[in-house]
PDB file of C-alpha atoms in Angstrom:
ATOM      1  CA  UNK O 223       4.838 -16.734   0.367  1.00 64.00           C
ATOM      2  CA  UNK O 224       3.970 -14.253  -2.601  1.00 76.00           C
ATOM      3  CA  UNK O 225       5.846 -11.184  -2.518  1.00 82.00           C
ATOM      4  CA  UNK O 226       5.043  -7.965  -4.008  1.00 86.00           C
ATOM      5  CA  UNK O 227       6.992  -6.508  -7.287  1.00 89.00           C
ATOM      6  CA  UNK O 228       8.205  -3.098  -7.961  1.00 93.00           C
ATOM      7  CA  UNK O 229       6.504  -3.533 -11.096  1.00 92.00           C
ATOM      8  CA  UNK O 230       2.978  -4.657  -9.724  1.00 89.00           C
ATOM      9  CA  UNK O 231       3.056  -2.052  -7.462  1.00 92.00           C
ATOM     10  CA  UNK O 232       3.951   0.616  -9.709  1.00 94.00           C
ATOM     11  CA  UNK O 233       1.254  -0.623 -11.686  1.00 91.00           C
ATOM     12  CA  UNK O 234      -1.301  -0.907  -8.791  1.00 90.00           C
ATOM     13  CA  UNK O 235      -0.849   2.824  -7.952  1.00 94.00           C
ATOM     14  CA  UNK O 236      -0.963   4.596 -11.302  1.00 94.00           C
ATOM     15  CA  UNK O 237      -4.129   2.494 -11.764  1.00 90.00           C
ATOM     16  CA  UNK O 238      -5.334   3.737  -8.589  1.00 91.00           C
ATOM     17  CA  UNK O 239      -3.866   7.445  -8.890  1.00 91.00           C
ATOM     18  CA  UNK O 240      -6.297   7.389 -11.823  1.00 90.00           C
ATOM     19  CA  UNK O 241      -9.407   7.485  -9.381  1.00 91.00           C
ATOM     20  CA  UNK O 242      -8.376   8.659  -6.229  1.00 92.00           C
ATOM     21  CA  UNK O 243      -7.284  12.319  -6.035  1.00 92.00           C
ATOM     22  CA  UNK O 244      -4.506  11.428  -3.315  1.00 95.00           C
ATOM     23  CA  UNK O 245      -1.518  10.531  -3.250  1.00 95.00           C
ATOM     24  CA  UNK O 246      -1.242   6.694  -2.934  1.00 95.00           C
ATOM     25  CA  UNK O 247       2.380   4.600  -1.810  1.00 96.00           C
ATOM     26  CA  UNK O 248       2.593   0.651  -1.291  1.00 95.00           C
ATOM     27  CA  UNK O 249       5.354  -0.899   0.604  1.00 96.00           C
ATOM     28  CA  UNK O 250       6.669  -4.262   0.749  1.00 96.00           C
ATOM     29  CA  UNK O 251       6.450  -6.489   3.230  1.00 95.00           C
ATOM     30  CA  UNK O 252       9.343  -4.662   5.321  1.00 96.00           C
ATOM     31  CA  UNK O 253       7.847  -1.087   5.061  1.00 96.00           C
ATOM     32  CA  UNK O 254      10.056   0.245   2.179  1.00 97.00           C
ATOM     33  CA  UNK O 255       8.084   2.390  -0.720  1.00 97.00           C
ATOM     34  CA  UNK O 256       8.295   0.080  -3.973  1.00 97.00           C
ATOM     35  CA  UNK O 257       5.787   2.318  -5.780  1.00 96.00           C
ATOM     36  CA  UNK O 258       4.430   5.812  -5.660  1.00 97.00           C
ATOM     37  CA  UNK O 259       2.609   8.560  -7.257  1.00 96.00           C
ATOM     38  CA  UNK O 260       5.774  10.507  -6.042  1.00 95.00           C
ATOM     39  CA  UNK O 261       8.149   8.471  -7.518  1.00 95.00           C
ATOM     40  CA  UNK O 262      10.713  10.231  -5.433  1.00 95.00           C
ATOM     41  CA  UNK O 263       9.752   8.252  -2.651  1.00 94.00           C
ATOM     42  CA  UNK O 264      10.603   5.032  -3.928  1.00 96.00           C
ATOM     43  CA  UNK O 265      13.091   3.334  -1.958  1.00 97.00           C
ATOM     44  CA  UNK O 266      12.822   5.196   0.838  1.00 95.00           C
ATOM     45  CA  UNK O 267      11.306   3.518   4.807  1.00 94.00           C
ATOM     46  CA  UNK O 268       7.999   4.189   5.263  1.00 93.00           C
ATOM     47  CA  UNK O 269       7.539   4.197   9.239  1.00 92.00           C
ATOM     48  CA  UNK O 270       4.119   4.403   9.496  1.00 93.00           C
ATOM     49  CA  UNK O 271       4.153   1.274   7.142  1.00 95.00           C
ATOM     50  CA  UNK O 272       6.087  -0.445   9.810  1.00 96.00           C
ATOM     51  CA  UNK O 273       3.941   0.110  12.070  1.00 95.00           C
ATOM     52  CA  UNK O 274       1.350  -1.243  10.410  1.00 97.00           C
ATOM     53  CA  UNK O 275       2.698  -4.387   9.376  1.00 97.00           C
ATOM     54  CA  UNK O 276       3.877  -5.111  13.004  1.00 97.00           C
ATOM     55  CA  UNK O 277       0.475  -4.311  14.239  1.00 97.00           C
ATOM     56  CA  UNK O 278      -1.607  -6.190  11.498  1.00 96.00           C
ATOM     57  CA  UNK O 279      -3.789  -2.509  11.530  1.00 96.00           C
ATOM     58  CA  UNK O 280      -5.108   0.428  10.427  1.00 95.00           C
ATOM     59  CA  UNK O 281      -2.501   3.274  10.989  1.00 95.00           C
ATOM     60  CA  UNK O 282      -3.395   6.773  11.016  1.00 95.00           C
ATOM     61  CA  UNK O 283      -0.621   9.692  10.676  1.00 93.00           C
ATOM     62  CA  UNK O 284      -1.780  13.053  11.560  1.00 92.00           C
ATOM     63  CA  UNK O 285       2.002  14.721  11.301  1.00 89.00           C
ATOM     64  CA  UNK O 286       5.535  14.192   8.934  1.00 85.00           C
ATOM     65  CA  UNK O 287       7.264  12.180  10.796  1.00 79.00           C
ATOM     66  CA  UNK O 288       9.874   8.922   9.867  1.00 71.00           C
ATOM     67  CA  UNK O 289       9.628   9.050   6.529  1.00 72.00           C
ATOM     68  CA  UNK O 290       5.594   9.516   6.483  1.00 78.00           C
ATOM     69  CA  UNK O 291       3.345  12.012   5.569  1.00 87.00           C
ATOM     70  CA  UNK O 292       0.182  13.062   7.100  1.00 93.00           C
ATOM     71  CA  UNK O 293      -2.263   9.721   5.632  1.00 95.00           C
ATOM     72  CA  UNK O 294      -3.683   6.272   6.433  1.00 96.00           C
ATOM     73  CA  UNK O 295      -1.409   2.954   5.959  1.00 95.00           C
ATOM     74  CA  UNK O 296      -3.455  -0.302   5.944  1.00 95.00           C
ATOM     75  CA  UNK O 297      -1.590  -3.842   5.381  1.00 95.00           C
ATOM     76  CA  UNK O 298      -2.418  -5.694   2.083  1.00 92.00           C
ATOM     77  CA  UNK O 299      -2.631  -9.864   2.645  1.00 90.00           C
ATOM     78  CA  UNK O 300      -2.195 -12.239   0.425  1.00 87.00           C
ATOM     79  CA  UNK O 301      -3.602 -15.930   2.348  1.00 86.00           C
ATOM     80  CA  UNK O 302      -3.737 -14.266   5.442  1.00 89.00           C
ATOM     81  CA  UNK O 303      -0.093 -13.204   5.408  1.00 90.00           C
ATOM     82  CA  UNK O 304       0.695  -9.497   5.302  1.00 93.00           C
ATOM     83  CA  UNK O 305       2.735  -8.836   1.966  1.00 93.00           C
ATOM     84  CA  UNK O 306       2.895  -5.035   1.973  1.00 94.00           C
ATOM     85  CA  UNK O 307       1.026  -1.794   3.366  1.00 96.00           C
ATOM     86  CA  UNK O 308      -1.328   0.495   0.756  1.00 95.00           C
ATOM     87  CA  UNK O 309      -0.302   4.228   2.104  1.00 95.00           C
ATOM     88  CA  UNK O 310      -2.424   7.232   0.922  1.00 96.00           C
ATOM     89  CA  UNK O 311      -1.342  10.628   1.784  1.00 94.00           C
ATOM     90  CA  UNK O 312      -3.672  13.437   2.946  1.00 94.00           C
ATOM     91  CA  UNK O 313      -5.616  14.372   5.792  1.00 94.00           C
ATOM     92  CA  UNK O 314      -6.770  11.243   7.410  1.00 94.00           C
ATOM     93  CA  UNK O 315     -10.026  12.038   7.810  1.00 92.00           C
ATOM     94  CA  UNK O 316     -10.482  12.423   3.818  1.00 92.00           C
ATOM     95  CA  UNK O 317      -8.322   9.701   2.964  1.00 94.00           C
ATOM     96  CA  UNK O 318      -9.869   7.205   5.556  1.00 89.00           C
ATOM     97  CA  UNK O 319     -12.783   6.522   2.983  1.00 86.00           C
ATOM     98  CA  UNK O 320     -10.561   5.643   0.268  1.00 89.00           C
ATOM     99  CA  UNK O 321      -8.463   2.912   2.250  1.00 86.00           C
ATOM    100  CA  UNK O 322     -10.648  -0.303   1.787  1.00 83.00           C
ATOM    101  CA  UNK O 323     -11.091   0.614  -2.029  1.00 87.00           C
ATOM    102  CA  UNK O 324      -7.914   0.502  -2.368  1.00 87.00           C
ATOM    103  CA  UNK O 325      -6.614  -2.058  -0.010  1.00 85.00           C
ATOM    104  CA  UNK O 326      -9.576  -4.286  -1.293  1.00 87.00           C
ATOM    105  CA  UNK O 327      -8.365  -3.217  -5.353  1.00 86.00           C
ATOM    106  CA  UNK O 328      -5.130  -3.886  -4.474  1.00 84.00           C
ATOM    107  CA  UNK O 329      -5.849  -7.696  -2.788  1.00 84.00           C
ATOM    108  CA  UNK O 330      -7.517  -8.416  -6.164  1.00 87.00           C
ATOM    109  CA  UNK O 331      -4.732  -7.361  -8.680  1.00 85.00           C
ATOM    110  CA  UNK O 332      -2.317  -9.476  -6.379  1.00 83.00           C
ATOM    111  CA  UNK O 333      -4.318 -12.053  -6.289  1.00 85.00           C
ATOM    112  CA  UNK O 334      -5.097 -12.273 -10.218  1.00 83.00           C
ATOM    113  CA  UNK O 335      -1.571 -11.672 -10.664  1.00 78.00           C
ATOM    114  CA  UNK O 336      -0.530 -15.297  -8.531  1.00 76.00           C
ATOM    115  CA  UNK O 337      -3.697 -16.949 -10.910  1.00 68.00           C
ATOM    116  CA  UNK O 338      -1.641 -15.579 -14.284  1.00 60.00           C
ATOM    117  CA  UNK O 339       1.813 -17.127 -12.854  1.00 52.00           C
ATOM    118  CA  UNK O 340       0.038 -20.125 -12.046  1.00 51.00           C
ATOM    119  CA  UNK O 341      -1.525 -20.646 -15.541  1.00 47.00           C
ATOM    120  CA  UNK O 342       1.929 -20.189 -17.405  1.00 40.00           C
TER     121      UNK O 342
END
């Protein structure tokens, strides 16, 4: 199973940061923050992340709680196997919108990154 890399997720955020005005976190596949546009966060559990990686859904946080701001956290697969959770931070029903853009973006630049491995 692919696995997600500080450094691809640092590098899927502050390509996303550059379009959506939010603050945007990914998680690995056990719900700790391996990249942020708060790089403060990094390291830290994510609970709502958790949460949605045990559920295989959509998780919606309307209060700071666990480690979590107010935001959506979807799970990102990779071959139908969750390998991490997008989180973006705001009030859920702005952020909502932006969650398949990402989650989708994200998919792709994981997904390109396995094809580059592959070809070396």
């Amino acid at each position: 199973m692919i696995k997600l890399t500080k450094q691809l997720a640092q590098n899927i955020v502050d390509k996303m940061m550059g379009v959506v005005p939010y603050n945007i976190n990914i998680m690995d596949e056990k719900g700790t923050i391996i990249g942020s546009g708060d790089r403060s966060r990094i390291g830290h559990l994510h609970h709502g992340a958790v949460a949605a990686i045990k559920e295989e859904r959509l998780i919606i946080i309307h209060k700071s709680q666990g480690g979590a701001k107010p935001g959506v956290n979807i799970p990102i697969y990779f071959t139908d196997n969750v390998i991490g959770v997008i989180g973006i931070s705001g009030r859920p029903e702005e952020v909502q919108a932006f969650a398949d853009i990402v989650k989708v973006t994200a998919q792709l630049l994981v997904e390109q990154n396995c094809k580059n491995l592959i070809l070396l």
